mmCIF file of C-alpha atoms and ligand atoms in Angstrom:
data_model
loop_
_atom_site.group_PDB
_atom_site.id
_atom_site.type_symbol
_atom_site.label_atom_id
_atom_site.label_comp_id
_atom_site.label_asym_id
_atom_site.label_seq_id
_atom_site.Cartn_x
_atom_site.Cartn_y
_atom_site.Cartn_z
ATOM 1 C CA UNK C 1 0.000 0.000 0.000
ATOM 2 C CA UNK C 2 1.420 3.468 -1.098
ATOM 3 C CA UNK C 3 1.448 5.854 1.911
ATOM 4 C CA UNK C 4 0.508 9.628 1.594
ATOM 5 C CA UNK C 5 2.809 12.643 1.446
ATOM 6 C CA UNK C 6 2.959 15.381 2.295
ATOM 7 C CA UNK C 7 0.730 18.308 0.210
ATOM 8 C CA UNK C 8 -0.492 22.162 -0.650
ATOM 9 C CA UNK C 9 -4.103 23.061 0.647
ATOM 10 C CA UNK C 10 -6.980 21.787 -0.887
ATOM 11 C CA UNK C 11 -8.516 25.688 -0.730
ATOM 12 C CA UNK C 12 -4.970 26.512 -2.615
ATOM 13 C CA UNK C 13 -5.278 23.861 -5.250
ATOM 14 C CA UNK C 14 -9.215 24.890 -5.669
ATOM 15 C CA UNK C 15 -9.606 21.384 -5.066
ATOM 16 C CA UNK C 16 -13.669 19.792 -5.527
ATOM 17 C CA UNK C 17 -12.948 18.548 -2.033
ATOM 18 C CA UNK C 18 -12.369 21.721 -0.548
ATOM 19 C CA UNK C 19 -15.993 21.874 -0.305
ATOM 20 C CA UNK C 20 -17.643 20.329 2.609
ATOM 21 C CA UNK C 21 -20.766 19.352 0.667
ATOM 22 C CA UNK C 22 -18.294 17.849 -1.577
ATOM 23 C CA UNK C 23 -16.754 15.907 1.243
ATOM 24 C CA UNK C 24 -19.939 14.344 2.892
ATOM 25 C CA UNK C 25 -21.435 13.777 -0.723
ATOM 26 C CA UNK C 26 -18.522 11.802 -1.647
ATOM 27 C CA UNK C 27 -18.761 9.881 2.031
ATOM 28 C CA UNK C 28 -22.359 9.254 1.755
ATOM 29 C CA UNK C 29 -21.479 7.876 -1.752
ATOM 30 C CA UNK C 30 -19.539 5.080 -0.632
ATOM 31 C CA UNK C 31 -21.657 1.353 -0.984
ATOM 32 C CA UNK C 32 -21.992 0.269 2.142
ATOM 33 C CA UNK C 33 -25.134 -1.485 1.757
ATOM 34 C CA UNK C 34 -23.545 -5.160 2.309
ATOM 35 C CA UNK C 35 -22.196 -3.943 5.597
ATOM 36 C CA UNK C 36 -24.251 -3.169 9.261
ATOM 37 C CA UNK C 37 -27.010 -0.505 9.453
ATOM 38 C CA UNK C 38 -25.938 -0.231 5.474
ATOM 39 C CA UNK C 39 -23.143 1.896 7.261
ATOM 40 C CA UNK C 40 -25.349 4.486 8.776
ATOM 41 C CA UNK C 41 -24.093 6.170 11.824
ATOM 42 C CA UNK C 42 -27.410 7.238 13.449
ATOM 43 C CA UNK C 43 -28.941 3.593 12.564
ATOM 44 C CA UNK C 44 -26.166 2.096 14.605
ATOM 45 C CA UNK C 45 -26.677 4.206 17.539
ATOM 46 C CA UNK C 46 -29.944 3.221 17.495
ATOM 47 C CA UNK C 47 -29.067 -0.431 16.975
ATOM 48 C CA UNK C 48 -26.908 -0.187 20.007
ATOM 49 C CA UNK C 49 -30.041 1.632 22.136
ATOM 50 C CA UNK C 50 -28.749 4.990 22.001
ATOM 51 C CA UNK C 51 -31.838 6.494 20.332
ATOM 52 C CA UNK C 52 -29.357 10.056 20.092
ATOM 53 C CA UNK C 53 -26.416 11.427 20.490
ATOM 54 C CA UNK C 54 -26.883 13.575 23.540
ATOM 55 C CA UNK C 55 -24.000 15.828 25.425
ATOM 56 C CA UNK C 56 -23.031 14.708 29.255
ATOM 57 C CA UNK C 57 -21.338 17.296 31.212
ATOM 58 C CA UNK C 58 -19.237 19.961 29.511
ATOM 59 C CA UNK C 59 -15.486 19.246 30.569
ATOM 60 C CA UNK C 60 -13.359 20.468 27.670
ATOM 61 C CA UNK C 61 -13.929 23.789 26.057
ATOM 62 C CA UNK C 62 -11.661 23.419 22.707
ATOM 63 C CA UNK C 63 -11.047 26.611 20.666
ATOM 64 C CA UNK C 64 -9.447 26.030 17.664
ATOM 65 C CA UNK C 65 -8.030 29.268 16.903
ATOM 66 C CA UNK C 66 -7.523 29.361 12.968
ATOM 67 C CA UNK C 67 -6.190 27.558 10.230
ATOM 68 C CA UNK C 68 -2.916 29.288 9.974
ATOM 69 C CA UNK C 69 0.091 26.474 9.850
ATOM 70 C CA UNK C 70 3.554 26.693 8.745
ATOM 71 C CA UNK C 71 2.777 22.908 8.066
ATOM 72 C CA UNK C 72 1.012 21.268 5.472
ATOM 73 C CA UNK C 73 0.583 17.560 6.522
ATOM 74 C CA UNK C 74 -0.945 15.302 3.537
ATOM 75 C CA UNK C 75 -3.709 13.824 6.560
ATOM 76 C CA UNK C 76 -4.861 17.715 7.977
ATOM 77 C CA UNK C 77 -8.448 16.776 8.881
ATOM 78 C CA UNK C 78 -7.921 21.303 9.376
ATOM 79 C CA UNK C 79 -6.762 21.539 5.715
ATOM 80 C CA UNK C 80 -4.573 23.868 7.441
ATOM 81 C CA UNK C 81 -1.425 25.347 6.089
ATOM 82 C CA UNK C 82 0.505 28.939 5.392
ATOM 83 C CA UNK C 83 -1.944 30.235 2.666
ATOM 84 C CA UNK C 84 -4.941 29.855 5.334
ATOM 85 C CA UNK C 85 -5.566 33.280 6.884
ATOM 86 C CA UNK C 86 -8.777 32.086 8.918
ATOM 87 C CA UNK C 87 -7.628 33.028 12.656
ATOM 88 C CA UNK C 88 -9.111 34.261 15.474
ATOM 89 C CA UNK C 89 -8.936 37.744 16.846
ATOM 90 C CA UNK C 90 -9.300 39.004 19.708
ATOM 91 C CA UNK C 91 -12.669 40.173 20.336
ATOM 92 C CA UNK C 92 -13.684 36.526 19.290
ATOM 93 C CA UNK C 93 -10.982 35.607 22.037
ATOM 94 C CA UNK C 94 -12.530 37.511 24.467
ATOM 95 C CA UNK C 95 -16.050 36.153 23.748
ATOM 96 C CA UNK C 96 -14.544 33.067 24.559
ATOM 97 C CA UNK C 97 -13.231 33.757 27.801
ATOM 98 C CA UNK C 98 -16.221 35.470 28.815
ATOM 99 C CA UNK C 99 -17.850 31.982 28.045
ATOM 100 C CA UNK C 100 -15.734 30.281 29.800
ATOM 101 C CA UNK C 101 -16.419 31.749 32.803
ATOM 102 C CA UNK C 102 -19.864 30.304 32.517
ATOM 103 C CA UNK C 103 -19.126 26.623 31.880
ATOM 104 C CA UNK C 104 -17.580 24.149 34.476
ATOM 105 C CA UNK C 105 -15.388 23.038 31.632
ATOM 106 C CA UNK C 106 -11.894 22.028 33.705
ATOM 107 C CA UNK C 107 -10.206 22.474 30.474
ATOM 108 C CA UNK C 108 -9.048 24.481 27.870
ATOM 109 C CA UNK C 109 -7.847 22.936 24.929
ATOM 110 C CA UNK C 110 -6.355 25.344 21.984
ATOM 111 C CA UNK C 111 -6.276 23.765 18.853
ATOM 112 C CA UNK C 112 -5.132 25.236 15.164
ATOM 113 C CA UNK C 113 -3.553 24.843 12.632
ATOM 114 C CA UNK C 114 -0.390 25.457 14.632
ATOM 115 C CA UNK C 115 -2.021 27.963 17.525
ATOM 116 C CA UNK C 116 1.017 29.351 18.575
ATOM 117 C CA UNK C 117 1.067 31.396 15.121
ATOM 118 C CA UNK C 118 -2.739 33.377 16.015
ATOM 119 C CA UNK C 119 -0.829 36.517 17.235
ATOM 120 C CA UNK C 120 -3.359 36.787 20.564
ATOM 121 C CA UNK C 121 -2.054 33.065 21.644
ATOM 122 C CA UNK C 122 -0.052 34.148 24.633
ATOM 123 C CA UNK C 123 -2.981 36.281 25.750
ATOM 124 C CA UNK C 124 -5.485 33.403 25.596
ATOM 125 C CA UNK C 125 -3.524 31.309 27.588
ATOM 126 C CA UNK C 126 -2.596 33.545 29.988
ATOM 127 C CA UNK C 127 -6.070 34.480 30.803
ATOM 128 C CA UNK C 128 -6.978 30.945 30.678
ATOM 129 C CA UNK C 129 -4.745 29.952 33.355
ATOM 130 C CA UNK C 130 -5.241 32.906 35.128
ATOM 131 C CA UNK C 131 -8.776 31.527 35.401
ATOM 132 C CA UNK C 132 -7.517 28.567 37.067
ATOM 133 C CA UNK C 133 -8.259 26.179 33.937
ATOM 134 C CA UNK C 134 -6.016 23.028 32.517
ATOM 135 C CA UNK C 135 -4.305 23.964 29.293
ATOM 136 C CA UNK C 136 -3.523 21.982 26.385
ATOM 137 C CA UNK C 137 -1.729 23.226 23.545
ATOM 138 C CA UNK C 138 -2.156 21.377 20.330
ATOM 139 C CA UNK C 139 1.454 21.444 18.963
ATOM 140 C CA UNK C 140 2.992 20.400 15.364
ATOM 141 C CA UNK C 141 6.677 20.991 17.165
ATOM 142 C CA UNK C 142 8.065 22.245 13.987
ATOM 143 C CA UNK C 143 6.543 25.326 15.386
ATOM 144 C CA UNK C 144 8.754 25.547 18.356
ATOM 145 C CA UNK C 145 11.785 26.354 15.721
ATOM 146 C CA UNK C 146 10.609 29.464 14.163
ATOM 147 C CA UNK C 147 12.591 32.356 15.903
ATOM 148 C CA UNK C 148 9.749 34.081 17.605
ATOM 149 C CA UNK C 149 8.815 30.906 19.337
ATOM 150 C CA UNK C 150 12.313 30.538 20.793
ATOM 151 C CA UNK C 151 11.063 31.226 24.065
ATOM 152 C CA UNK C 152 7.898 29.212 24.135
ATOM 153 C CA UNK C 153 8.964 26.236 25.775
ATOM 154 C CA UNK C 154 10.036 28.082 29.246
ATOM 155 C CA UNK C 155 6.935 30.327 28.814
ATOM 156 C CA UNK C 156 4.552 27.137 28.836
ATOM 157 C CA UNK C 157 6.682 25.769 31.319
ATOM 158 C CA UNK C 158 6.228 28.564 33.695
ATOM 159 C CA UNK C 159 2.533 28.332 33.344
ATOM 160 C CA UNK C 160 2.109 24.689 33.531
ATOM 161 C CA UNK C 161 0.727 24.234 30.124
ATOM 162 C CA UNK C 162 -0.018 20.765 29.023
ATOM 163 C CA UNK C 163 1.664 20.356 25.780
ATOM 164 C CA UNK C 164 0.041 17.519 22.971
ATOM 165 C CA UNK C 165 2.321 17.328 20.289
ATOM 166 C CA UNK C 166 1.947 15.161 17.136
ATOM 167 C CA UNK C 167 3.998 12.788 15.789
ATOM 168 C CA UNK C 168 2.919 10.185 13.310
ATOM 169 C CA UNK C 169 5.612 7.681 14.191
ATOM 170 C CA UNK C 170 9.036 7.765 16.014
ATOM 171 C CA UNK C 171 10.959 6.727 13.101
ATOM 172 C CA UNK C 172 11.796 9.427 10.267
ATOM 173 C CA UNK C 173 10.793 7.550 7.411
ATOM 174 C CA UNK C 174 6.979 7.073 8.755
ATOM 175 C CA UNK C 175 6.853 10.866 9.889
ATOM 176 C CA UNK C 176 8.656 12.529 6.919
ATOM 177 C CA UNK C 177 6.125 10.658 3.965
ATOM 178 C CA UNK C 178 3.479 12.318 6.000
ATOM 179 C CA UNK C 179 4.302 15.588 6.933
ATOM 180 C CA UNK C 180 7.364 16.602 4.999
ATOM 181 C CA UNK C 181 10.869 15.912 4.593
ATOM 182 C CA UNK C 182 12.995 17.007 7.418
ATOM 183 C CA UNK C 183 9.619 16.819 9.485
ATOM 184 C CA UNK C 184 11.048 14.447 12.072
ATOM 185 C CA UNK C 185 14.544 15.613 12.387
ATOM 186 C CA UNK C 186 12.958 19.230 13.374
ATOM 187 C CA UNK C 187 10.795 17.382 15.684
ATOM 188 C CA UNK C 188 13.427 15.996 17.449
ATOM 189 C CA UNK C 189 15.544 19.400 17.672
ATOM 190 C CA UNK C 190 11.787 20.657 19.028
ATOM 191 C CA UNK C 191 11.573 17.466 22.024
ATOM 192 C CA UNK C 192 14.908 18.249 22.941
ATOM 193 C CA UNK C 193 13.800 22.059 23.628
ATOM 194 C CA UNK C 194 10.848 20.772 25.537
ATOM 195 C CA UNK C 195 12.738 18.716 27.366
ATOM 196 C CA UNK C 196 15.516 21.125 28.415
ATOM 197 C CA UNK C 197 12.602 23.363 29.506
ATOM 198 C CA UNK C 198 11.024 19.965 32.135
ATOM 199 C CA UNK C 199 8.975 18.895 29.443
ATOM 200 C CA UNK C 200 9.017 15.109 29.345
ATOM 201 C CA UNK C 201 9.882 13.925 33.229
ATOM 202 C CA UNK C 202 7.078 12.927 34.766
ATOM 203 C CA UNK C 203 6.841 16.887 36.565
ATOM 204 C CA UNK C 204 2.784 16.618 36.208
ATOM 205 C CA UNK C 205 3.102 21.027 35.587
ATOM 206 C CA UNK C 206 5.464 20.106 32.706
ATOM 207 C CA UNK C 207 3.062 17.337 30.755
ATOM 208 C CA UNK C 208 4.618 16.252 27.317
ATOM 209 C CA UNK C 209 2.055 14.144 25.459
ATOM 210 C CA UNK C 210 2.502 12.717 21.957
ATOM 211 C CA UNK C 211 0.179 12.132 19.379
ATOM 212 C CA UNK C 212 0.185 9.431 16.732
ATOM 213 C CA UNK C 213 -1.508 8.757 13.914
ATOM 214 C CA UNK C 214 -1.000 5.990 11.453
ATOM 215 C CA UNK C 215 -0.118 6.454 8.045
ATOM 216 C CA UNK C 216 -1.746 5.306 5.226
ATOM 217 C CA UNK C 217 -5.185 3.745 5.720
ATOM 218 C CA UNK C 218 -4.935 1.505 9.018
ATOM 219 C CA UNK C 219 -6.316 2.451 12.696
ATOM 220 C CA UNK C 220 -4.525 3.293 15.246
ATOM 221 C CA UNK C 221 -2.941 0.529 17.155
ATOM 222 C CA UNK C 222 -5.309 -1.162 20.077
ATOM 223 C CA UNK C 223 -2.292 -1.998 22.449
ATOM 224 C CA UNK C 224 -1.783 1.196 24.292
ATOM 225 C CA UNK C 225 0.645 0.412 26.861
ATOM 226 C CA UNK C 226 3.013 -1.505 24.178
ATOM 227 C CA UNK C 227 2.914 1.460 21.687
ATOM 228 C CA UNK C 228 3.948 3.860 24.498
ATOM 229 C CA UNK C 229 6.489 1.421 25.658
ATOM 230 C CA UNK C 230 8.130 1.038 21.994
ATOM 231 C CA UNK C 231 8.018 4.723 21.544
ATOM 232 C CA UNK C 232 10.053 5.180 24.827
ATOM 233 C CA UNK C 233 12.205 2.507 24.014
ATOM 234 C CA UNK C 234 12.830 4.140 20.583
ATOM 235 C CA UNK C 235 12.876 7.972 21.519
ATOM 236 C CA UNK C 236 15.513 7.375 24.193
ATOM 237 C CA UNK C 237 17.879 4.644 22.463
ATOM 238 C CA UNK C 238 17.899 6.588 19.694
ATOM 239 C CA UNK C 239 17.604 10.482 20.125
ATOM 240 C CA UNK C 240 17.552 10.720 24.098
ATOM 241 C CA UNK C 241 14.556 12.327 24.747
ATOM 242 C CA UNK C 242 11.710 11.433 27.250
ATOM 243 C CA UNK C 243 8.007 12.086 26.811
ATOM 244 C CA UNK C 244 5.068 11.338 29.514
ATOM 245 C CA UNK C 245 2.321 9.789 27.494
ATOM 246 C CA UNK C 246 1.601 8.352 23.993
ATOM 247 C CA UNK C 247 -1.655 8.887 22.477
ATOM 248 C CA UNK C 248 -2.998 6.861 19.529
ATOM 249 C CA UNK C 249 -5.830 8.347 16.683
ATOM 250 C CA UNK C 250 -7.448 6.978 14.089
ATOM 251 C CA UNK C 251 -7.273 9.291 11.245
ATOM 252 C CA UNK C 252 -11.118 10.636 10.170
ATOM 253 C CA UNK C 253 -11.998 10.113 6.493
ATOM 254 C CA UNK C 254 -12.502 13.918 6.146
ATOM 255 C CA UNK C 255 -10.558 17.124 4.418
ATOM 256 C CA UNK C 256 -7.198 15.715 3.347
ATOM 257 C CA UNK C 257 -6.883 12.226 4.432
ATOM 258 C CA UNK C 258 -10.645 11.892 2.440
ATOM 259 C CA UNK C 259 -8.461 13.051 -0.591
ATOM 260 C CA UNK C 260 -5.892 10.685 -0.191
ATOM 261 C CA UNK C 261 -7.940 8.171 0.661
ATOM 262 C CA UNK C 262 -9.906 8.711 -2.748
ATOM 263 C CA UNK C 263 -6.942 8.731 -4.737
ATOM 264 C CA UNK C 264 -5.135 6.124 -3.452
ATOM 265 C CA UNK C 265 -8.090 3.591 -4.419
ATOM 266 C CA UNK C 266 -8.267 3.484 0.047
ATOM 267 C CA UNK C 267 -11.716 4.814 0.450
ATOM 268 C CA UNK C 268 -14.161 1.782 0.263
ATOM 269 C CA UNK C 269 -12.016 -0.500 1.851
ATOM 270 C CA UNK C 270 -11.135 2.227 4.708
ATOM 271 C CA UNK C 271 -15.074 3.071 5.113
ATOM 272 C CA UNK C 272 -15.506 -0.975 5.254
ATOM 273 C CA UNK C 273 -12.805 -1.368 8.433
ATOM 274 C CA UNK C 274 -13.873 1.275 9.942
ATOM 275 C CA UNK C 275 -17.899 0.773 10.056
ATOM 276 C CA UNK C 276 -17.028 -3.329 10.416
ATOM 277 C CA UNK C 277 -14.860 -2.031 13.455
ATOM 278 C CA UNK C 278 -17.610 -0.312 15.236
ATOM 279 C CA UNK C 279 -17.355 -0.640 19.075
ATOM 280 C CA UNK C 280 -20.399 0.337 20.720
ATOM 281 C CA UNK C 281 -17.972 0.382 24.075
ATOM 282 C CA UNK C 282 -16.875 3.699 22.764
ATOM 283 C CA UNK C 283 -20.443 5.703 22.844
ATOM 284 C CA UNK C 284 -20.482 7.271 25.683
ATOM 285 C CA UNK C 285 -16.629 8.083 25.995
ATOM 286 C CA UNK C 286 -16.978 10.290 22.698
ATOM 287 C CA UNK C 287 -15.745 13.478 23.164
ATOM 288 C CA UNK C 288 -18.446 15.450 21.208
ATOM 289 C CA UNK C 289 -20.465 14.759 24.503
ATOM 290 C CA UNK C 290 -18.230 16.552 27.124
ATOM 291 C CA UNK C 291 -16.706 19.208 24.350
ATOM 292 C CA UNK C 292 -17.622 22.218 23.188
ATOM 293 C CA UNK C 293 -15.715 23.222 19.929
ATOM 294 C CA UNK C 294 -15.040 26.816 18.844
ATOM 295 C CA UNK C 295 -14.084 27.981 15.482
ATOM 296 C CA UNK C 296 -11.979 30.721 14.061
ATOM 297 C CA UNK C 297 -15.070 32.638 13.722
ATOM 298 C CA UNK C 298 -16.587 32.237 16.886
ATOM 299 C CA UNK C 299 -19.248 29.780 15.750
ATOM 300 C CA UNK C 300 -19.763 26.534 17.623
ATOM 301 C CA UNK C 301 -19.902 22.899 17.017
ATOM 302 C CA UNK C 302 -19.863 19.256 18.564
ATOM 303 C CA UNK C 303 -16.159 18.621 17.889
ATOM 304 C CA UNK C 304 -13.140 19.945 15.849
ATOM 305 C CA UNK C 305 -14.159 16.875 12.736
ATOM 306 C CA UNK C 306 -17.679 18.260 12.793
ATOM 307 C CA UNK C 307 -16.208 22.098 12.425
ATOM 308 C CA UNK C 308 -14.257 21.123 9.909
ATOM 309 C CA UNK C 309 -17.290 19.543 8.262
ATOM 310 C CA UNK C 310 -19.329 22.788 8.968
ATOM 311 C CA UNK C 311 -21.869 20.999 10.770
ATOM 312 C CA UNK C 312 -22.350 23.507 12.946
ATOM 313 C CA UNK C 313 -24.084 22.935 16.461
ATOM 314 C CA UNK C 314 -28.181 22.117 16.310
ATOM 315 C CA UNK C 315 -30.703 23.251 18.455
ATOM 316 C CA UNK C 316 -34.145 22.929 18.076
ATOM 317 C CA UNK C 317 -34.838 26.567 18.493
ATOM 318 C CA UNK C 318 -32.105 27.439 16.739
ATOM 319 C CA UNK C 319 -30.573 27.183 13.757
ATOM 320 C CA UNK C 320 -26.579 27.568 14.725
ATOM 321 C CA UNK C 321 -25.179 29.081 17.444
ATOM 322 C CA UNK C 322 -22.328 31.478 17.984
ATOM 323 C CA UNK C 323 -20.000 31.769 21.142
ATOM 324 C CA UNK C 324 -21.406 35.447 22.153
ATOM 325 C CA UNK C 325 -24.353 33.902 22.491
ATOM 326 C CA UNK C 326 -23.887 31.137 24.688
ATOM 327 C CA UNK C 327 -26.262 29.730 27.096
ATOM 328 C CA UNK C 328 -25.449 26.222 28.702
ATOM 329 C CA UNK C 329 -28.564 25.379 28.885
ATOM 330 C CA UNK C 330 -28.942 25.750 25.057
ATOM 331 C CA UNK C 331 -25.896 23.475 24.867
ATOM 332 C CA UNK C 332 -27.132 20.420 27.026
ATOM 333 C CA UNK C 333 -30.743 20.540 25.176
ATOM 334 C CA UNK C 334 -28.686 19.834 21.690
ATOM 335 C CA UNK C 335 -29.189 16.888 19.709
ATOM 336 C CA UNK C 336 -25.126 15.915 18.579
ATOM 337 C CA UNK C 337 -24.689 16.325 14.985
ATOM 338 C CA UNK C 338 -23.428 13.142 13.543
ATOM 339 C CA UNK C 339 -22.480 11.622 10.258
ATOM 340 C CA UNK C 340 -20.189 8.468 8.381
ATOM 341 C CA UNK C 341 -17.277 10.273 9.396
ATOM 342 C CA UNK C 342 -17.887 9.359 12.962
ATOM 343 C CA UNK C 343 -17.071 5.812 12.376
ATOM 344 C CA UNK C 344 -13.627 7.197 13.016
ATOM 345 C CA UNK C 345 -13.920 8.241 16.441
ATOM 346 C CA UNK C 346 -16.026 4.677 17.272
ATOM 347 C CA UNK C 347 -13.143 2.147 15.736
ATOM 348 C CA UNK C 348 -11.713 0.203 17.470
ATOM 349 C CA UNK C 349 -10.940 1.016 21.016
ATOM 350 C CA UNK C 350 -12.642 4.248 19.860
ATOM 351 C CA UNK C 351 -10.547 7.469 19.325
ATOM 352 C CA UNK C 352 -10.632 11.604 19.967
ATOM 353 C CA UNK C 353 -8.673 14.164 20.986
ATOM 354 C CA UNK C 354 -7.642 12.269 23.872
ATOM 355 C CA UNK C 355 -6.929 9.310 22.311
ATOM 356 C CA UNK C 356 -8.302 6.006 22.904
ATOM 357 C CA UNK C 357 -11.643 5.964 23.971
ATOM 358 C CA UNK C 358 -13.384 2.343 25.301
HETATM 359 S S1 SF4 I 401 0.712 20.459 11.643
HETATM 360 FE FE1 SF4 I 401 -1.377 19.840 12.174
HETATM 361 S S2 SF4 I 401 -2.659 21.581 11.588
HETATM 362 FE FE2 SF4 I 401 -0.669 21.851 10.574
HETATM 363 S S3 SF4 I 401 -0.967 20.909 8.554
HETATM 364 FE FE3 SF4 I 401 -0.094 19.349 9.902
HETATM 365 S S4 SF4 I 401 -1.876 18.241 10.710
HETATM 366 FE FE4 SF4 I 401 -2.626 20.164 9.869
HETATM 367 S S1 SF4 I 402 -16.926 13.009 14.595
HETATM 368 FE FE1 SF4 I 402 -16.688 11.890 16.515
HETATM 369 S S2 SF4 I 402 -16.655 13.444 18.085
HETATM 370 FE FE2 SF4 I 402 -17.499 14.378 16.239
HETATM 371 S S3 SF4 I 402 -19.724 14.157 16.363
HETATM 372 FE FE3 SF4 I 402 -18.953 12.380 15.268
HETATM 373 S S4 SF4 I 402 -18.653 10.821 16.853
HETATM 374 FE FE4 SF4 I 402 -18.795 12.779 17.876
#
């Protein structure tokens, strides 16, 4: 099987798929008719006795704050990348603090393209920990390099930011076909930075996380604790450098990875292992039900895949909602938006933004 590479923007190349309509048609498209529920998400809920999709407690506000990236990974579920100029300013920043303060969500989790870039970053997490919340920031580690960001690591450090960074695979090869040549080797110079600045050592204030995702058309692996333990292994043997967690994610069959998927000749068979891998274990572990996703643009959504799908939140009073206007009790009345691409976060041992899920 070939693997992907890495790519341009699909709003760059004009591409058909740079439409979301485009995106679900194509999904919706797919034969699945020989398979369960004939491969249709809300049927298999139902199947499984969830009649809907429902939210449980909000715990994680995630504001993804543009789709600026100095990346431009051939799997972005963002299509994210340095032509995209979507990003969040500040007043939209400040609605979402001013939310914030009226959720019990313990955590704040900033999301991009590559965050660090929105120019009102450092401000948003300062008055997010200020306010006493958990911070996560979603980090491509190439980032860390560019000179403005020399000081980031020590900055996050001092303000006990959580930092998630991704990393297909700890081997160059696996990384590089994904996201770029000389991907890996910068991510490495990046880990080391981190870990100079207590990133990596167990110090629960200084929390390195890494993200994997497979490449090419597989899901993520279902044996945790051995993944983490071969990364160690590897990362240490090999480069010297210590992380605290692994996560593993299935990649969702939207934006990019959809493309790739399509042109590879991947999509049937990847729409078959992931509807014939359906674990009903993961239902009520899915993070649409405890998150609250922001956009660029202030609107609001069940999760970051749904955003990118602009399926934007439902309520039966109102047709979308924005985050100046937030009421939490508008929130827990809404019916989750869902669609084939949520297969993705139900494979397997389930996967989201916090990796496995059942
Ligand atoms: S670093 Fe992340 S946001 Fe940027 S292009 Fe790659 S996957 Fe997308
Ligand atoms: S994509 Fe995943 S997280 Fe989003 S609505 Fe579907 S099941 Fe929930």
């Amino acid at each position: 099987m070939s693997s992907p590479t890495a790519t341009v923007s699909l709003k760059q190349r004009h591409a058909l798929l740079s439409s979301t309509q485009q995106q679900i048609n194509l999904l919706e498209a797919v034969d699945l008719s020989h398979l369960p529920e004939q491969g249709n998400f809300e049927a298999t809920l139902n199947h499984h006795r969830w009649e809907k999709l429902t939210p449980s407690k909000l715990e994680i506000f995630q504001i993804n704050v543009g789709k600026l990236c100095n990346m431009t990974c051939r799997h972005c579920h963002v299509d994210a990348g340095p032509d995209r100029k979507e990003i969040m300013d500040l007043a939209t920043i400040d609605a979402c603090l001013q939310a914030l303060d009226q959720t019990e969500a313990h955590t704040v989790d900033i999301t991009g393209g590559a965050p660090e870039l929105n120019p009102h970053f450092r401000y948003l997490v300062e008055q997010t920990v200020v306010r006493g919340k958990h911070v996560i920031d979603r980090c491509n580690l190439t980032v860390l390099l560019l000179p403005s960001m020399k000081d980031l690591p020590e900055w996050f450090a001092e303000r006990g930011v959580e930092i998630a960074c991704s990393l297909p695979h700890f081997r160059q090869p696996n990384t590089d076909s994904q996201r770029g040549d000389g991907t890996f080797e910068q991510s490495i110079a990046a880990l080391r930075k981190l870990n100079a600045a207590g990133y990596g050592k167990g110090d629960p204030k200084r929390k390195l996380t890494l993200v994997s995702n497979p490449v090419g058309a597989s899901l993520s692996c279902n044996q945790a604790a051995l993944l983490e333990k071969m990364w160690k292994e590897g990362l240490m043997e090999n480069h010297n450098i210590t992380f605290d967690r692994l996560i593993a994610i299935n990649n969702m069959p939207i934006s990019r990875h959809l493309e790739w998927l399509e042109q590879s000749g991947n999509l049937q068979a990847y729409m078959e292992l992931l509807v014939n891998s359906f674990n009903p274990a993961t239902i009520s572990g899915l993070m649409c039900r405890n998150t609250l996703s922001v956009a660029w643009d202030g609107r609001l959504f069940d999760c970051d895949f749904n955003q990118m799908l602009e399926l934007e939140i439902q309520h039966p009073d109102r047709k979308s909602l924005h985050i100046r206007d937030l009421a939490t009790e508008l929130l827990a009345q809404r019916q989750i938006q869902t669609g084939r691409h949520c297969f993705g976060c139900t494979a397997g041992k389930g996967s989201s933004c916090g990796g496995a899920i059942a």
